[in-house]
Coordinates of C-alpha atoms in Angstrom, one line a residue:
Chain H
M29 CA -270.0 -106.1 -4.1
L30 CA -272.6 -108.5 -5.3
E31 CA -273.7 -111.6 -3.4
P32 CA -276.7 -112.7 -5.5
E33 CA -278.9 -115.6 -4.2
G34 CA -278.0 -118.8 -5.9
A35 CA -274.3 -117.9 -6.5
I36 CA -271.5 -119.8 -5.0
Q37 CA -270.4 -118.9 -1.4
T38 CA -267.0 -117.1 -1.0
T39 CA -264.9 -118.6 1.6
G40 CA -262.1 -116.5 1.5
T41 CA -260.9 -112.9 1.0
W42 CA -262.6 -112.1 -2.0
G43 CA -265.8 -111.1 -3.3
L44 CA -267.9 -112.5 -6.3
A45 CA -268.2 -109.1 -8.2
A46 CA -268.1 -105.4 -8.2
R47 CA -269.8 -102.8 -10.2
A48 CA -267.8 -99.7 -11.4
G49 CA -270.3 -97.4 -13.1
D50 CA -271.7 -99.3 -16.2
M51 CA -269.0 -102.1 -15.8
L52 CA -269.3 -105.2 -13.7
F53 CA -266.0 -107.0 -13.0
V54 CA -266.8 -110.7 -11.8
A55 CA -263.9 -112.7 -10.0
G56 CA -262.7 -115.8 -11.7
M57 CA -265.2 -118.4 -11.5
R58 CA -264.5 -122.0 -11.3
G59 CA -267.0 -124.9 -11.6
I60 CA -268.3 -125.1 -7.9
D61 CA -271.7 -126.2 -7.5
P62 CA -273.7 -123.5 -5.7
Q63 CA -275.9 -126.0 -3.9
T64 CA -273.1 -127.7 -2.3
N65 CA -270.1 -125.3 -2.6
Q66 CA -268.1 -128.5 -4.0
L67 CA -266.4 -128.9 -7.3
V68 CA -268.6 -130.5 -9.8
D69 CA -267.4 -133.8 -11.3
G70 CA -266.3 -134.4 -14.8
D71 CA -264.4 -132.1 -17.0
E72 CA -267.2 -130.8 -19.3
A73 CA -269.8 -130.3 -16.5
R74 CA -267.2 -128.5 -14.2
I75 CA -266.2 -126.1 -17.1
R76 CA -269.9 -125.5 -17.8
Q77 CA -270.5 -124.8 -14.3
A78 CA -267.9 -122.2 -14.2
F79 CA -269.3 -120.5 -17.0
T80 CA -272.9 -120.8 -15.3
N81 CA -271.5 -119.2 -12.3
M82 CA -270.2 -116.3 -14.0
L83 CA -273.3 -115.8 -16.0
H84 CA -275.7 -116.3 -12.9
I85 CA -273.8 -113.3 -11.2
A86 CA -273.8 -111.1 -14.3
E87 CA -277.6 -111.9 -14.6
S88 CA -278.0 -110.7 -11.3
A89 CA -276.8 -107.1 -12.3
G90 CA -278.9 -107.1 -15.5
A91 CA -276.1 -108.5 -17.7
G92 CA -276.5 -111.3 -20.2
P93 CA -273.7 -113.3 -22.2
E94 CA -274.1 -110.6 -24.9
D95 CA -272.8 -108.0 -22.5
A96 CA -269.6 -109.7 -21.9
V97 CA -266.8 -107.6 -23.2
R98 CA -263.8 -109.5 -21.8
L99 CA -263.2 -112.8 -20.9
V100 CA -259.7 -114.4 -19.6
V101 CA -259.8 -118.2 -19.5
Y102 CA -257.3 -120.0 -17.6
V103 CA -256.7 -123.7 -18.0
T104 CA -254.1 -126.3 -16.6
D105 CA -253.9 -128.2 -20.0
M106 CA -254.5 -126.2 -23.2
Y107 CA -255.1 -129.1 -25.2
R108 CA -257.4 -130.9 -23.1
Y109 CA -259.5 -128.0 -21.9
R110 CA -259.5 -125.5 -24.7
P111 CA -261.8 -127.6 -27.0
I112 CA -264.4 -128.1 -24.1
A113 CA -264.3 -124.3 -23.4
N114 CA -265.0 -123.6 -27.1
Q115 CA -267.7 -126.1 -27.0
I116 CA -269.5 -124.6 -24.0
Q117 CA -269.0 -121.1 -25.3
E118 CA -271.0 -122.3 -28.5
E119 CA -273.7 -123.5 -26.4
I120 CA -273.9 -120.1 -24.8
W121 CA -273.2 -117.6 -27.3
G122 CA -274.3 -119.7 -30.5
D123 CA -273.4 -118.0 -33.7
G124 CA -272.0 -115.0 -31.8
P125 CA -270.7 -112.5 -31.7
Y126 CA -268.3 -113.5 -29.2
P127 CA -266.5 -111.6 -26.4
P128 CA -262.8 -111.1 -26.6
R129 CA -261.3 -113.7 -25.1
T130 CA -257.6 -114.6 -23.9
I131 CA -256.8 -118.1 -23.0
I132 CA -253.6 -119.1 -21.1
E133 CA -252.4 -122.3 -19.5
V134 CA -251.3 -121.7 -16.1
D135 CA -249.3 -123.9 -13.5
R136 CA -252.0 -124.3 -11.0
L137 CA -255.3 -123.0 -10.1
N138 CA -256.8 -122.8 -6.5
Q139 CA -258.0 -126.4 -5.3
D140 CA -255.8 -127.9 -8.2
D141 CA -258.8 -127.0 -10.5
I142 CA -258.7 -127.3 -14.0
F143 CA -260.4 -124.3 -15.4
E144 CA -261.2 -120.7 -14.2
V145 CA -263.1 -117.9 -16.4
E146 CA -262.9 -114.3 -15.4
G147 CA -265.5 -112.0 -17.0
T148 CA -266.1 -108.2 -17.5
F149 CA -269.6 -107.1 -18.5
Y150 CA -271.0 -104.0 -19.7
L151 CA -274.4 -102.6 -18.4
G152 CA -274.8 -99.8 -20.3
G153 CA -275.6 -101.5 -23.3
R154 CA -279.2 -101.9 -22.9
Chain K
M1390 CA -267.8 -106.6 -31.3
L1391 CA -265.3 -105.0 -33.7
E1392 CA -264.1 -106.7 -37.0
P1393 CA -262.1 -104.0 -38.7
E1394 CA -260.7 -104.6 -42.1
G1395 CA -257.2 -105.9 -42.1
A1396 CA -257.3 -107.5 -38.7
I1397 CA -256.7 -111.2 -38.2
Q1398 CA -259.6 -113.5 -38.6
T1399 CA -261.0 -115.2 -35.5
T1400 CA -261.3 -118.9 -36.0
G1401 CA -262.9 -119.9 -32.8
T1402 CA -265.4 -119.0 -30.2
W1403 CA -264.0 -115.4 -29.5
G1404 CA -264.0 -111.8 -31.0
L1405 CA -261.4 -109.4 -31.6
A1406 CA -262.6 -106.6 -29.3
A1407 CA -265.6 -105.0 -27.6
R1408 CA -266.4 -101.5 -26.6
A1409 CA -268.1 -100.7 -23.2
G1410 CA -268.9 -97.2 -23.3
D1411 CA -265.5 -95.5 -23.6
M1412 CA -263.6 -98.5 -22.9
L1413 CA -262.3 -100.7 -25.6
F1414 CA -261.3 -104.3 -24.5
V1415 CA -259.1 -106.1 -27.3
A1416 CA -258.7 -110.0 -26.7
G1417 CA -255.2 -111.2 -26.4
M1418 CA -253.3 -110.7 -29.5
R1419 CA -250.4 -112.9 -30.8
G1420 CA -248.2 -112.5 -33.9
I1421 CA -250.4 -113.8 -36.7
D1422 CA -250.1 -112.2 -40.2
P1423 CA -253.5 -110.8 -41.0
Q1424 CA -252.6 -111.6 -44.8
T1425 CA -252.4 -115.3 -44.2
N1426 CA -253.6 -115.9 -40.7
Q1427 CA -250.5 -117.7 -40.0
L1428 CA -247.9 -117.0 -37.2
V1429 CA -245.0 -114.6 -38.1
D1430 CA -241.5 -116.5 -38.3
G1431 CA -238.8 -115.1 -36.0
D1432 CA -239.2 -113.9 -32.4
E1433 CA -238.8 -110.4 -32.7
A1434 CA -241.0 -110.2 -35.9
R1435 CA -243.8 -112.3 -34.2
I1436 CA -243.8 -110.0 -31.0
R1437 CA -243.8 -107.0 -33.2
Q1438 CA -246.9 -108.3 -35.1
A1439 CA -249.0 -109.1 -31.9
F1440 CA -248.6 -105.4 -30.9
T1441 CA -249.4 -104.5 -34.6
N1442 CA -252.4 -106.5 -34.4
M1443 CA -253.5 -105.0 -31.1
L1444 CA -253.0 -101.5 -32.2
H1445 CA -254.7 -102.0 -35.5
I1446 CA -257.9 -103.0 -33.7
A1447 CA -257.3 -100.0 -31.5
E1448 CA -257.0 -97.7 -34.3
S1449 CA -260.2 -98.9 -35.9
A1450 CA -262.0 -97.8 -32.7
G1451 CA -260.1 -94.4 -32.8
A1452 CA -257.5 -95.3 -30.1
G1453 CA -253.8 -94.9 -30.5
P1454 CA -251.0 -96.4 -28.5
E1455 CA -251.1 -93.4 -26.1
D1456 CA -254.7 -94.4 -25.2
A1457 CA -253.7 -97.8 -23.7
V1458 CA -254.5 -98.0 -20.1
R1459 CA -253.6 -101.4 -19.2
L1460 CA -251.4 -104.1 -20.9
V1461 CA -251.0 -107.6 -19.7
V1462 CA -248.1 -109.5 -21.6
Y1463 CA -247.9 -113.3 -21.4
V1464 CA -244.7 -115.1 -22.4
T1465 CA -243.4 -118.4 -22.2
D1466 CA -239.9 -117.4 -21.6
M1467 CA -239.6 -114.3 -19.4
Y1468 CA -235.7 -114.1 -20.1
R1469 CA -235.9 -114.6 -23.7
Y1470 CA -239.0 -112.5 -24.6
R1471 CA -239.4 -109.7 -22.2
P1472 CA -236.3 -107.9 -23.5
I1473 CA -237.8 -108.2 -27.0
A1474 CA -241.2 -106.8 -25.8
N1475 CA -239.4 -104.1 -24.2
Q1476 CA -237.6 -103.0 -27.2
I1477 CA -240.8 -103.2 -29.4
Q1478 CA -242.6 -101.0 -26.9
E1479 CA -239.7 -98.6 -27.2
E1480 CA -240.2 -98.4 -30.9
I1481 CA -244.0 -97.9 -30.4
W1482 CA -244.2 -95.4 -27.2
G1483 CA -240.8 -93.9 -27.6
D1484 CA -240.0 -91.7 -24.5
G1485 CA -243.4 -92.6 -22.9
P1486 CA -245.5 -92.3 -21.1
Y1487 CA -245.9 -96.0 -21.1
P1488 CA -249.1 -97.8 -20.2
P1489 CA -249.2 -99.9 -17.0
R1490 CA -248.0 -103.3 -18.0
T1491 CA -248.1 -106.6 -16.1
I1492 CA -245.7 -109.4 -17.5
I1493 CA -246.1 -113.1 -16.8
E1494 CA -244.4 -116.3 -17.8
V1495 CA -247.0 -118.9 -18.4
D1496 CA -246.9 -122.8 -19.2
R1497 CA -248.5 -122.4 -22.7
L1498 CA -250.2 -120.1 -25.0
N1499 CA -252.7 -121.3 -27.8
Q1500 CA -250.8 -122.9 -30.6
D1501 CA -247.7 -123.2 -28.6
D1502 CA -247.1 -119.7 -29.2
I1503 CA -244.4 -117.4 -27.4
F1504 CA -246.1 -114.2 -26.8
E1505 CA -249.4 -112.8 -26.4
V1506 CA -250.7 -109.0 -25.3
E1507 CA -253.7 -108.1 -24.0
G1508 CA -254.6 -104.5 -24.1
T1509 CA -257.6 -102.0 -22.9
F1510 CA -257.9 -98.6 -24.2
Y1511 CA -259.7 -95.6 -23.3
L1512 CA -261.5 -93.7 -26.1
G1513 CA -262.7 -90.8 -23.9
G1514 CA -259.2 -89.1 -23.8
R1515 CA -259.5 -87.0 -26.9
Chain G
M1078 CA -250.1 -91.8 -16.5
L1079 CA -249.7 -91.4 -12.8
E1080 CA -246.2 -91.4 -11.1
P1081 CA -247.1 -90.3 -7.5
E1082 CA -244.3 -89.2 -4.9
G1083 CA -243.3 -92.2 -2.9
A1084 CA -244.3 -94.8 -5.3
I1085 CA -241.5 -97.3 -6.7
Q1086 CA -239.6 -96.1 -9.8
T1087 CA -240.4 -97.8 -13.1
T1088 CA -237.4 -99.0 -14.7
G1089 CA -238.7 -100.4 -17.9
T1090 CA -241.2 -99.8 -20.6
W1091 CA -244.3 -99.5 -18.4
G1092 CA -246.0 -96.9 -16.3
L1093 CA -247.4 -97.3 -12.9
A1094 CA -251.1 -96.6 -13.4
A1095 CA -253.6 -94.9 -16.0
R1096 CA -256.8 -93.4 -15.6
A1097 CA -259.6 -93.9 -18.0
G1098 CA -262.5 -91.7 -16.9
D1099 CA -263.5 -93.1 -13.6
M1100 CA -261.4 -96.2 -13.8
L1101 CA -257.9 -96.4 -12.5
F1102 CA -255.7 -99.4 -13.9
V1103 CA -252.7 -100.0 -11.9
A1104 CA -249.8 -102.1 -13.1
G1105 CA -249.1 -105.3 -11.5
M1106 CA -247.2 -104.5 -8.3
R1107 CA -244.6 -106.5 -6.6
G1108 CA -243.0 -106.1 -3.3
I1109 CA -240.5 -103.5 -4.1
D1110 CA -239.4 -101.1 -1.4
P1111 CA -240.0 -97.6 -2.9
Q1112 CA -236.9 -96.3 -0.9
T1113 CA -234.5 -98.4 -2.3
N1114 CA -236.4 -99.8 -5.4
Q1115 CA -235.3 -103.4 -4.3
L1116 CA -237.2 -106.4 -3.5
V1117 CA -238.3 -106.5 0.2
D1118 CA -236.8 -109.6 1.9
G1119 CA -239.2 -112.2 3.5
D1120 CA -242.2 -113.7 1.9
E1121 CA -244.9 -111.8 4.2
A1122 CA -243.1 -108.5 4.1
R1123 CA -242.6 -108.7 0.5
I1124 CA -246.3 -109.6 -0.2
R1125 CA -247.6 -106.8 2.2
Q1126 CA -245.2 -104.5 0.2
A1127 CA -246.8 -105.3 -3.2
F1128 CA -250.4 -104.5 -1.7
T1129 CA -248.8 -101.4 -0.1
N1130 CA -247.5 -100.1 -3.6
M1131 CA -250.5 -101.0 -5.3
L1132 CA -252.7 -98.9 -2.7
H1133 CA -250.3 -96.2 -2.5
I1134 CA -250.8 -95.5 -6.2
A1135 CA -254.7 -95.8 -5.8
E1136 CA -254.5 -93.4 -2.9
S1137 CA -252.8 -90.8 -5.2
A1138 CA -255.7 -90.9 -7.2
G1139 CA -258.1 -90.6 -4.4
A1140 CA -259.0 -94.3 -4.3
G1141 CA -259.0 -96.5 -1.2
P1142 CA -259.0 -100.4 -0.8
E1143 CA -262.8 -100.3 -0.8
D1144 CA -262.7 -98.8 -4.2
A1145 CA -260.8 -101.9 -5.7
V1146 CA -263.2 -103.6 -8.3
R1147 CA -260.9 -106.2 -9.5
L1148 CA -257.8 -108.0 -8.4
V1149 CA -255.8 -110.5 -10.3
V1150 CA -252.9 -112.0 -7.9
Y1151 CA -250.2 -114.1 -9.5
V1152 CA -248.3 -116.4 -7.4
T1153 CA -245.3 -118.7 -8.2
D1154 CA -246.7 -121.3 -5.5
M1155 CA -250.1 -121.5 -4.6
Y1156 CA -250.0 -123.4 -1.5
R1157 CA -247.2 -121.2 0.0
Y1158 CA -248.1 -117.7 -1.1
R1159 CA -252.0 -117.9 -1.1
P1160 CA -252.5 -117.9 2.5
I1161 CA -250.2 -115.2 3.1
A1162 CA -252.1 -113.1 0.5
N1163 CA -255.2 -114.0 2.2
Q1164 CA -254.0 -112.9 5.6
I1165 CA -252.5 -109.6 4.3
Q1166 CA -255.9 -108.9 2.4
E1167 CA -257.6 -109.4 6.0
E1168 CA -255.3 -106.9 7.4
I1169 CA -256.3 -104.3 4.7
W1170 CA -259.9 -105.2 4.0
G1171 CA -260.8 -106.4 7.5
D1172 CA -264.4 -107.9 7.4
G1173 CA -264.8 -106.7 3.9
P1174 CA -266.6 -106.6 1.6
Y1175 CA -263.6 -107.9 -0.4
P1176 CA -263.0 -107.1 -3.9
P1177 CA -263.4 -109.7 -6.8
R1178 CA -260.0 -111.7 -7.1
T1179 CA -258.7 -114.1 -9.3
I1180 CA -255.5 -116.1 -8.1
I1181 CA -253.3 -118.0 -10.4
E1182 CA -250.0 -119.8 -10.0
V1183 CA -247.6 -119.0 -12.9
D1184 CA -244.2 -120.1 -14.1
R1185 CA -242.4 -117.1 -13.4
L1186 CA -242.6 -113.4 -12.7
N1187 CA -240.1 -110.7 -13.5
Q1188 CA -237.0 -110.8 -11.4
D1189 CA -238.0 -114.2 -10.4
D1190 CA -240.4 -112.7 -7.9
I1191 CA -242.9 -114.7 -6.0
F1192 CA -245.9 -112.4 -6.0
E1193 CA -247.7 -109.8 -8.1
V1194 CA -251.1 -108.1 -7.6
E1195 CA -252.7 -106.2 -10.5
G1196 CA -255.7 -104.0 -9.3
T1197 CA -258.4 -101.9 -11.0
F1198 CA -260.1 -99.2 -8.9
Y1199 CA -263.3 -97.2 -9.5
L1200 CA -263.2 -93.4 -8.7
G1201 CA -266.7 -92.9 -9.3
G1202 CA -267.9 -94.3 -6.1
R1203 CA -267.4 -91.3 -3.8

């Protein structure tokens, strides 16, 4: 299990990420500020923070955004949050290529949050 | 990232599939006609198309239905669409063995669609 | 595909688990009693059974709880079932480390069930 410096603190019965050979499985990340361990204010800022948290953990294992091989994005309002997720993914992945992504609107996330992204990374591509 | 000929066109910030060593991760596929990039009409035809789209991408990487090692099926009505998914999986996988599957009813899919299937394939079994 | 003795019986178009090299992908498990193939009564008992079913399959492939590299937990009521899931994970994983987990409240599970857990295990860590 990975617990890199600067990552959010896990407060429950889960870990941030686990390696399996050349694969890195990161837990679903939400927009929690690692400084305060509180949710970031503002939809866009919070969604950006979720990606940042995921990529920070990946980076600690030597993986960058281009090593993402699978994303699942959970939102609580497809029309409201999908465009923001798209915008932030453009900031991160630029002209691409983009990782495969599945996006779903669900009933509820932990802490009644609005957005969660789960990423899988490949460490053997370098 | 894979962009095989004859596959649907991605129109957003996502790719169709990515390889990670012997693993192939395909993005959630819906029943979009690759000729027109529009949703197919009819529940059964649309659900069949979603599987077809997934398997087409897998095929382009050298994987068949029997190489699927994980499926997640998202429906917007469990009672209505699960039986159709089962029927189409029977068409594809016949007497089995069948891949492990998790099926969930969610609030909403992109484009207010009814069905999405996300598949992971193993390329090292041949 | 794995069909270990003592596991639940699959009754539809899905398998219990599949290996992919050193990875083991287990289908979403619910609290079905493998003796009767019926849902277990009681929230806590049913959720414990879901984990038991998952771990039984993993064990048959040589993997223990500490080899879990990814969990996705689906509940139909976050406030009601997440604390129970946490408690049972404490029983299983003790002081940790805990596998990365993503937890989501969804509209509906098969058989109108309350809880499902999908696990991925790494067989190469031993």
